[in-house]
Tab-separated table of C-alpha atoms and ligand atoms in Angstrom:
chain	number	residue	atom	x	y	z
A	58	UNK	CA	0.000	0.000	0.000
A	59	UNK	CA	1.055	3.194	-0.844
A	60	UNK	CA	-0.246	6.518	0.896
A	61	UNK	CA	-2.444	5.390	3.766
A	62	UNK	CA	-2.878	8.778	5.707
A	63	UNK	CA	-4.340	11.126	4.427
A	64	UNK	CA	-6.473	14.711	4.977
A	65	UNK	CA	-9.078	16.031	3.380
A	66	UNK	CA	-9.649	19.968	4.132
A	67	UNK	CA	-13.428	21.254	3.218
A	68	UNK	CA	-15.939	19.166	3.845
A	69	UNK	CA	-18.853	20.156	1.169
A	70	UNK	CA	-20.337	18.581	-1.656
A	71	UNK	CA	-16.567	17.245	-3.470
A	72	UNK	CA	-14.625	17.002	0.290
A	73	UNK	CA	-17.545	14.709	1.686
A	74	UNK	CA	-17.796	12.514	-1.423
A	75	UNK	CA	-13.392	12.477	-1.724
A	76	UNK	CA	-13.246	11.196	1.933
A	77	UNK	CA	-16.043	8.758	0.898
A	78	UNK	CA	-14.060	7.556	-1.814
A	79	UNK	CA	-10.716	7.438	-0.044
A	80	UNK	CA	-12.760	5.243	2.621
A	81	UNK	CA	-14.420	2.582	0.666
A	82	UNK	CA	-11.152	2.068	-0.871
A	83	UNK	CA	-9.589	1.047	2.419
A	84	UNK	CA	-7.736	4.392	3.242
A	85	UNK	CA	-8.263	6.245	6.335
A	86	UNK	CA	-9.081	9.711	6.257
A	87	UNK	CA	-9.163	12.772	8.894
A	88	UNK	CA	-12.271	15.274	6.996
A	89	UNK	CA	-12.049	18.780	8.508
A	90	UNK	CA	-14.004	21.848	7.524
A	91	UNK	CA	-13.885	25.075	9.201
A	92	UNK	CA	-17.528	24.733	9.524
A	93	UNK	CA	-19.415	22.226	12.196
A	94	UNK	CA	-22.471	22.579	10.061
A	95	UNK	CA	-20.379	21.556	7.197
A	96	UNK	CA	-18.812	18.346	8.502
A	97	UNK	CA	-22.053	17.062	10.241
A	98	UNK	CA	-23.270	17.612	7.194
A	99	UNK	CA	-20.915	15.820	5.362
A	100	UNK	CA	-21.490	12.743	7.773
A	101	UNK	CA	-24.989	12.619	7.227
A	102	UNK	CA	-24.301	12.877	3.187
A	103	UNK	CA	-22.034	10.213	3.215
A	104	UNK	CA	-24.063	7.785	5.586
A	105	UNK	CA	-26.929	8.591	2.916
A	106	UNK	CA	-24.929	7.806	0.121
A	107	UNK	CA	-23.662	4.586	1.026
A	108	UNK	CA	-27.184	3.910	1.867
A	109	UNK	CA	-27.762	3.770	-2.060
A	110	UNK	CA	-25.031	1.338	-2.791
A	111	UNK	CA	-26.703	-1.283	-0.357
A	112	UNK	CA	-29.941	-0.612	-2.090
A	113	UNK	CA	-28.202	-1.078	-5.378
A	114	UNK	CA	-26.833	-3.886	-3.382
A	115	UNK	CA	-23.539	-3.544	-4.327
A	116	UNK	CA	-22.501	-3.152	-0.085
A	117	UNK	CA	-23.742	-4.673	2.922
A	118	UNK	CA	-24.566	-2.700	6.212
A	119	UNK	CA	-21.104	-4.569	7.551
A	120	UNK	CA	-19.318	-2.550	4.646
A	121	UNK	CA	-21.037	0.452	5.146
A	122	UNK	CA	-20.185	0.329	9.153
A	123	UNK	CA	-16.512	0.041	8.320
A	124	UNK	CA	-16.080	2.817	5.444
A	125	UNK	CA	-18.243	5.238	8.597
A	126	UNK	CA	-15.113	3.805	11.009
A	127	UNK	CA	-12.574	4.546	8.397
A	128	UNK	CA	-13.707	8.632	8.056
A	129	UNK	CA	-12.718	10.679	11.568
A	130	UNK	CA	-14.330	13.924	11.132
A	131	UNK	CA	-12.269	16.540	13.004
A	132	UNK	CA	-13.055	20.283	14.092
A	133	UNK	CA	-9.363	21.461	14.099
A	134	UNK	CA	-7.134	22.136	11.123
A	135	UNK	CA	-3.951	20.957	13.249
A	136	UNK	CA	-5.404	17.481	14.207
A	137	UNK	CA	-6.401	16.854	10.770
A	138	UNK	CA	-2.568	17.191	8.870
A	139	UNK	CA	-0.323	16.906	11.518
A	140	UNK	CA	0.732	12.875	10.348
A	141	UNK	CA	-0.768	12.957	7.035
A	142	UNK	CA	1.377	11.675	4.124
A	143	UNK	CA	-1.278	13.284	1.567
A	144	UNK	CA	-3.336	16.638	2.216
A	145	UNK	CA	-6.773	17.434	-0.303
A	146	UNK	CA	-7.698	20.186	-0.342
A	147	UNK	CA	-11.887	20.854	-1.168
A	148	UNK	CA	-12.724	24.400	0.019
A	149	UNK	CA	-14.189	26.750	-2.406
A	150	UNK	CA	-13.055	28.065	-6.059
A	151	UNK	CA	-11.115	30.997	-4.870
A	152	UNK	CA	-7.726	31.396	-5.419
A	153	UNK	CA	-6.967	33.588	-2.804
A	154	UNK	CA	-8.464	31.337	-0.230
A	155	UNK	CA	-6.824	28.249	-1.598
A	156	UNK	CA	-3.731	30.425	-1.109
A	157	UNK	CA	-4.326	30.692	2.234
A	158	UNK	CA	-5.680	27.179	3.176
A	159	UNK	CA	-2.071	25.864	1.253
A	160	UNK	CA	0.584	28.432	3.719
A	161	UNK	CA	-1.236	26.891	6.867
A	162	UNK	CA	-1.164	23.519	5.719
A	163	UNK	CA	2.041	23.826	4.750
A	164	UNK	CA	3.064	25.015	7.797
A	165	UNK	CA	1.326	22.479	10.162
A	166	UNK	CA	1.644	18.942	7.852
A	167	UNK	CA	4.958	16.578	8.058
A	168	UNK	CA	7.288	18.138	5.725
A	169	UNK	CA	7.111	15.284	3.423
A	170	UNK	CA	3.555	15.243	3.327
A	171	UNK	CA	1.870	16.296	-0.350
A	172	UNK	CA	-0.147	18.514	-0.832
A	173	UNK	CA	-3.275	17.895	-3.438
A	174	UNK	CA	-6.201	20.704	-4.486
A	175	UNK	CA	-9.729	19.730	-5.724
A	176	UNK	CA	-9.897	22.964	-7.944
A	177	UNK	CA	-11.730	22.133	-11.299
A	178	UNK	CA	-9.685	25.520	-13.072
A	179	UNK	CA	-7.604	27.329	-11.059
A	180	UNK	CA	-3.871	27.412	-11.274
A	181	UNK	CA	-2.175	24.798	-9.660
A	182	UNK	CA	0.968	26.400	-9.669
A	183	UNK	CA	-0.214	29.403	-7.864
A	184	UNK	CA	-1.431	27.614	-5.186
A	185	UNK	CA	1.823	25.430	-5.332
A	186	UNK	CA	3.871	29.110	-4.668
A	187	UNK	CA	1.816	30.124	-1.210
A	188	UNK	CA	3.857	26.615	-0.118
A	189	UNK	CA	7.353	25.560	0.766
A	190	UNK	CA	7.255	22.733	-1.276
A	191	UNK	CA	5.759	22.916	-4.446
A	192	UNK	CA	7.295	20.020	-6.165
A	193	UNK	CA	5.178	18.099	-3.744
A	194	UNK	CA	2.044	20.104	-4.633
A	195	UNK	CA	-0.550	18.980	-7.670
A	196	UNK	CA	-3.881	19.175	-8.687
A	197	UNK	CA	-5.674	16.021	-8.013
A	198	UNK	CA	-9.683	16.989	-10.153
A	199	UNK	CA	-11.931	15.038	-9.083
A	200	UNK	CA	-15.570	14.519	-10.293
A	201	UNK	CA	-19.062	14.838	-8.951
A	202	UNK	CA	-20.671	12.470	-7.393
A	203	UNK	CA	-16.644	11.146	-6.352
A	204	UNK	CA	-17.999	7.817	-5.367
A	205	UNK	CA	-18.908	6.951	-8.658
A	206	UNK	CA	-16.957	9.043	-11.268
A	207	UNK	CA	-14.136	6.896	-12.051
A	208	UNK	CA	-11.640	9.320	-12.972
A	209	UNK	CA	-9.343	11.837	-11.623
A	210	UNK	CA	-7.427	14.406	-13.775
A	211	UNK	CA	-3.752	15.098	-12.585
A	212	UNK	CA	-2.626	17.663	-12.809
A	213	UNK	CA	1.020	18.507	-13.017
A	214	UNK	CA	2.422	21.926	-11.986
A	215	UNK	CA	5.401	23.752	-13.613
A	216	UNK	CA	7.346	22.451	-10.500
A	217	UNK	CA	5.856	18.741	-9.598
A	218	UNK	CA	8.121	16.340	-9.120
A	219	UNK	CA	7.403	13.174	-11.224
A	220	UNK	CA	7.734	10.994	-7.374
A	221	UNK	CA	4.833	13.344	-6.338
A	222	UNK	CA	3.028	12.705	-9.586
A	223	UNK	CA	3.592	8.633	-9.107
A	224	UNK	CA	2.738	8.704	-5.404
A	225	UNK	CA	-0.721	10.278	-6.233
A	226	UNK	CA	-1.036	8.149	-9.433
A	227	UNK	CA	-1.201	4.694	-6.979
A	228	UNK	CA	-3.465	5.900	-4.524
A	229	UNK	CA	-5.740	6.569	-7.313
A	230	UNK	CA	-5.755	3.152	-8.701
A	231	UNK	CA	-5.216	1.509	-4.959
A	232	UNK	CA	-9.151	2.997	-4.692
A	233	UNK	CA	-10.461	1.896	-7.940
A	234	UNK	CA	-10.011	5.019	-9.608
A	235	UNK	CA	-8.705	5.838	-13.510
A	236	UNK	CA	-6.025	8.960	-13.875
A	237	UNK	CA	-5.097	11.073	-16.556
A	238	UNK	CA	-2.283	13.183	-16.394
A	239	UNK	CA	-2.270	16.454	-17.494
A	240	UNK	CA	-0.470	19.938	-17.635
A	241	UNK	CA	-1.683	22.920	-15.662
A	242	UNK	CA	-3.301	24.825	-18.130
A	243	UNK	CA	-6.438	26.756	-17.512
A	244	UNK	CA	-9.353	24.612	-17.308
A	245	UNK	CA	-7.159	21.002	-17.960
A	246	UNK	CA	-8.723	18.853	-20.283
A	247	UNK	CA	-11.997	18.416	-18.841
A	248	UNK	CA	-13.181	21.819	-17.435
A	249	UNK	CA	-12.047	23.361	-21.234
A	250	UNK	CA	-13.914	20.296	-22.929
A	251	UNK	CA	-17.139	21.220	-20.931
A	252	UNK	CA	-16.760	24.623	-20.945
A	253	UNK	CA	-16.243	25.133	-24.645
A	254	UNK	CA	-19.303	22.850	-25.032
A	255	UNK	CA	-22.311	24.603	-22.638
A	256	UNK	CA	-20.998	27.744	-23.789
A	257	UNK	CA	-22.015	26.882	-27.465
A	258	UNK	CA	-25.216	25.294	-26.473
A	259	UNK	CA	-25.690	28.503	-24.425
A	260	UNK	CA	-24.608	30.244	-27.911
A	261	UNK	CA	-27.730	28.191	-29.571
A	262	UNK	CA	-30.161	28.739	-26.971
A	263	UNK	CA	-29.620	32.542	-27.228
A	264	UNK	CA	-29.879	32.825	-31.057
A	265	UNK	CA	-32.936	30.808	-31.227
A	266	UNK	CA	-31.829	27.868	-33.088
A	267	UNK	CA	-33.961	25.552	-30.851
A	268	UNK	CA	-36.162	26.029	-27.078
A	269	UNK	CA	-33.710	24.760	-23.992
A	270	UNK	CA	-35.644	21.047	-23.811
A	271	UNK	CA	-34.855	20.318	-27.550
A	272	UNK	CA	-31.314	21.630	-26.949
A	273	UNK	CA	-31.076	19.132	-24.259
A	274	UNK	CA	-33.236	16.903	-26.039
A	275	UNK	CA	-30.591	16.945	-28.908
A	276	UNK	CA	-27.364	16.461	-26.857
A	277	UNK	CA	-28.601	13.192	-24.676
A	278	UNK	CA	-30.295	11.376	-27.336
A	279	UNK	CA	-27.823	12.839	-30.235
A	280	UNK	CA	-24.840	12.423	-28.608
A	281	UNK	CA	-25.107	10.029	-26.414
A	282	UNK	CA	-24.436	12.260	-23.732
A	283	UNK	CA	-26.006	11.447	-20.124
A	284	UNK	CA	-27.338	14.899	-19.604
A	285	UNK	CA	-28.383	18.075	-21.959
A	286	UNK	CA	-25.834	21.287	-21.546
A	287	UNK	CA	-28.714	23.168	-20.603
A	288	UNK	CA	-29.938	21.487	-17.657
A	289	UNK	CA	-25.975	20.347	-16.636
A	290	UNK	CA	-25.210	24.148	-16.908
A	291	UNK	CA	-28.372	25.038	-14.128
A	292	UNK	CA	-26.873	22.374	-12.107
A	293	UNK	CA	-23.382	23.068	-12.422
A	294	UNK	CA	-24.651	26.933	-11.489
A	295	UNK	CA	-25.212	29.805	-13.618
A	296	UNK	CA	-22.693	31.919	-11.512
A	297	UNK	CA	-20.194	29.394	-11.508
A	298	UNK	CA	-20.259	29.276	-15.536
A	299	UNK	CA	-20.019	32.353	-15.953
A	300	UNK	CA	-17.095	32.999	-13.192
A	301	UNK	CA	-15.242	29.979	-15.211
A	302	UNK	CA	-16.088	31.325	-18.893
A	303	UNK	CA	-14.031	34.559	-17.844
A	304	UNK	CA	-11.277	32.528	-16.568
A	305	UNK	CA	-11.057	30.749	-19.761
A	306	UNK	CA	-11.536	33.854	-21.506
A	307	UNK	CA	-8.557	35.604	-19.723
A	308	UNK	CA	-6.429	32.851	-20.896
A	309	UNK	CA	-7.469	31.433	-24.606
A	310	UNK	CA	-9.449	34.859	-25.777
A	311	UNK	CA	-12.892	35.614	-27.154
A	312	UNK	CA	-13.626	32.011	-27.895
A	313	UNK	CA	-14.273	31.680	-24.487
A	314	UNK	CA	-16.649	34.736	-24.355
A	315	UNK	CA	-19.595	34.642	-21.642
A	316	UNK	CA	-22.969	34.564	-24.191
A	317	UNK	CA	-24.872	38.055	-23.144
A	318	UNK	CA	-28.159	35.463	-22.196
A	319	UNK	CA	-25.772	33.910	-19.869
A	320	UNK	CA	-24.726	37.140	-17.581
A	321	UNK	CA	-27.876	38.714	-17.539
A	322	UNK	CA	-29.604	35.768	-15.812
A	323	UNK	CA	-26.370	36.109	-13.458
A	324	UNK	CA	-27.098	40.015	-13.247
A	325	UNK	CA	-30.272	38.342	-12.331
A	326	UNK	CA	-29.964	36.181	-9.922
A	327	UNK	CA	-31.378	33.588	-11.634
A	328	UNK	CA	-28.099	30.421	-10.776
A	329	UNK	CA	-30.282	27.569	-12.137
A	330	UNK	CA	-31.233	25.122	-9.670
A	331	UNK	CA	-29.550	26.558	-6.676
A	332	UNK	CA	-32.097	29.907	-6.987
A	333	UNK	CA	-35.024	28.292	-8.631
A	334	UNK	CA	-34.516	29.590	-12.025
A	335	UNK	CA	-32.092	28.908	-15.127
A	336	UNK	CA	-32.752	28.050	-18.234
A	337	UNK	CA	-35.565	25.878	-16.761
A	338	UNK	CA	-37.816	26.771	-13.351
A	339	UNK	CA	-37.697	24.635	-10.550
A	340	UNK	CA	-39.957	23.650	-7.081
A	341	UNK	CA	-38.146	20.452	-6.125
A	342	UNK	CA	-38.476	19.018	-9.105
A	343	UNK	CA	-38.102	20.653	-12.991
A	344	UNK	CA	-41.242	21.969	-13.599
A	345	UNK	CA	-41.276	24.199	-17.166
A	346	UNK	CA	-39.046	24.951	-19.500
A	347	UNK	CA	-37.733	28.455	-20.740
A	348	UNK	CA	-38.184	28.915	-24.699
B	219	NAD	N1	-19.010	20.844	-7.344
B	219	NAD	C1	-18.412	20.149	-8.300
B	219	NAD	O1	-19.065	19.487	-9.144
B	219	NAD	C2	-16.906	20.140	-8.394
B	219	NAD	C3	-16.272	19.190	-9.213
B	219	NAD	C4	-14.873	19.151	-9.245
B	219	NAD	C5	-14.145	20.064	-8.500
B	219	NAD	N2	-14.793	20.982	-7.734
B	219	NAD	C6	-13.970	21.893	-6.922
B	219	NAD	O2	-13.944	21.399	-5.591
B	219	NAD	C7	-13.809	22.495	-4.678
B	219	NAD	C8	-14.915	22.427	-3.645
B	219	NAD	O3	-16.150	22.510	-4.304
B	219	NAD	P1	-17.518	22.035	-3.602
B	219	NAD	O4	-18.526	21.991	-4.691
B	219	NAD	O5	-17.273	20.854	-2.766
B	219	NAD	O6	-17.796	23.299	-2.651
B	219	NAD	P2	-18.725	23.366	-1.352
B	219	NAD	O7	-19.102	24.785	-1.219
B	219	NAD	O8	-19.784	22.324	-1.407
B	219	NAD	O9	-17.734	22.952	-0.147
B	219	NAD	C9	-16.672	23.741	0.294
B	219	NAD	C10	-16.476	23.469	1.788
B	219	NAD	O10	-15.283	24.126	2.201
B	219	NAD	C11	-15.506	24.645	3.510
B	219	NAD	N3	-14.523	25.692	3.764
B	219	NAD	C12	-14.543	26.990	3.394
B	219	NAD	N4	-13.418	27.595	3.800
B	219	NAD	C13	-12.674	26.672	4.435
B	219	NAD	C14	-11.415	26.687	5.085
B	219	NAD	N5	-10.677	27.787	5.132
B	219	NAD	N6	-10.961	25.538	5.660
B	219	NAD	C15	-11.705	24.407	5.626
B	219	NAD	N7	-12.907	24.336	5.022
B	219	NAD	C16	-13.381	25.444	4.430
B	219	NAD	C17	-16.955	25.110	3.487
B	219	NAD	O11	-17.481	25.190	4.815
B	219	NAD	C18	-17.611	24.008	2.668
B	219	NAD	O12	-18.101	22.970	3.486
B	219	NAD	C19	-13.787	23.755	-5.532
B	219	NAD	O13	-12.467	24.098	-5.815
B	219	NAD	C20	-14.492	23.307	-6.806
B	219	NAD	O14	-14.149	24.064	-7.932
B	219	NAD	C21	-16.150	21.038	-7.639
């Protein structure tokens, strides 16, 4: 076995379902999140989860009890690094606070200790700088829900060592998972890929060429793709699209460009399914679509 401490800092939707991952591949994991809220949270998320693999019946309760006993939630950033061999970081998609979270962590984990973030676009070289150690610092992308995506995108920063990149690269398969290793470019492979692609439908949506369903309609049953841009894009978060179309706008140029539709909802307030509104409306469930 290769890494068998390890940390996970942030304890939201992606920290809850890493430590869940790490866990029902055998590793133990410390889960810390500056918020109590958060990590009971995160607890109750993952105990539901798992939940849906014994209905699937693909775990029994027995499993399900030891993956729980394998996750320590902690309350204290200190307890949570202090013998870790492998930090990952979850917290939100801001670079200055990823900044931030990597100087303490850096300061309080074992020197050898490496140090991973969750960020789907940011650069990973940045963050690397606010360390001490940044050949020991990557981007390890992970995908929602964690549990059952089977990849994670690696991502290598202009000073990652290759041991760093190899030590990451077995803990990933030691948990069932598939890696890809890429170079830390804006957006990787996968948040450019997506990006360029809702952006486009967005594009289509705006100039009329079809209503939002039979855009969606279209890409699932077209493509072959498990869910229309449209609908992904209100769950992904209106805000959130728009916050990474600048990003990728900043570093490949206009092809990148936010569609006018797209900030106005923003200007809005309509964020898709977090606020209710998007491209379609929403109670609990999708009720109507916008034309
Ligand atoms: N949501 C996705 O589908 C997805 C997919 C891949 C990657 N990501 C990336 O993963 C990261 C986390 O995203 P998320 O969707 O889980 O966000 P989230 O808002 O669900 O969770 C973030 C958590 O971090 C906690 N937090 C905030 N500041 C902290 C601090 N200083 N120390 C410890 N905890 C802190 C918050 O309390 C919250 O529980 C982001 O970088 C995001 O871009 C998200």
């Amino acid at each position: 076995m290769g890494l068998t401490k390890i940390a996970v800092i942030g304890a939201g939707l992606m920290g809850s379902g890493i430590a869940q991952s790490l866990a029902m591949g055998g590793k133990r994991v410390k889960l810390y999140d500056s918020s109590k809220q958060s990590l009971k949270r995160a607890e109750d998320s993952i105990e539901k989860s798992l939940q849906r693999f014994v209905k699937a019946g693909t775990m029994n309760e027995e499993a399900v009890f030891t993956v729980m006993e394998h996750i320590h939630p902690v309350h204290d950033v200190w307890e949570a690094v202090k013998d870790a061999e492998l930090v990952i970081e979850a917290v939100p998609e801001s670079l200055s606070l990823k900044k931030l979270v990597f100087e303490e962590i850096d300061r309080l984990a074992p020197e050898e200790a490496i140090l991973a973030t969750n960020t789907s676009e940011l650069s990973v070289t940045a963050i690397a700088a606010a360390t001490s150690r940044p050949d020991k610092v990557l981007g390890m992308h992970w995908f929602n829900p964690a549990p059952v995506m089977r990849l994670i995108e690696i991502v290598q920063g202009e000073d990652t060592s290759p041991e760093t990149i190899k030590a990451v690269e077995e803990v990933s398969q030691e948990i069932g998972k598939e890696t890809v290793l890429v170079k830390d470019r804006q957006g990787f492979v996968t948040t450019r890929a997506l990006t360029a692609h809702l952006l486009e439908c967005i594009r289509m949506h705006e100039e009329g060429v079809a209503n939002a369903k039979d855009i969606d309609k279209a890409i699932r049953l077209g493509l072959n793709y498990p869910m229309g841009p449209l609908e992904l894009a209100d769950l992904i978060g209106l805000d959130t699209m728009l916050f990474v179309s600048e990003g990728m706008t900043a570093a490949y140029g206009d092809r990148f460009l936010p569609p006018q539709s797209l900030r106005k909802m923003v200007e809005a307030g309509h964020f898709g399914r977090k606020t209710g509104k998007g491209f379609y409306t929403y109670t609990v469930q999708r009720e109507t679509s916008k034309q």
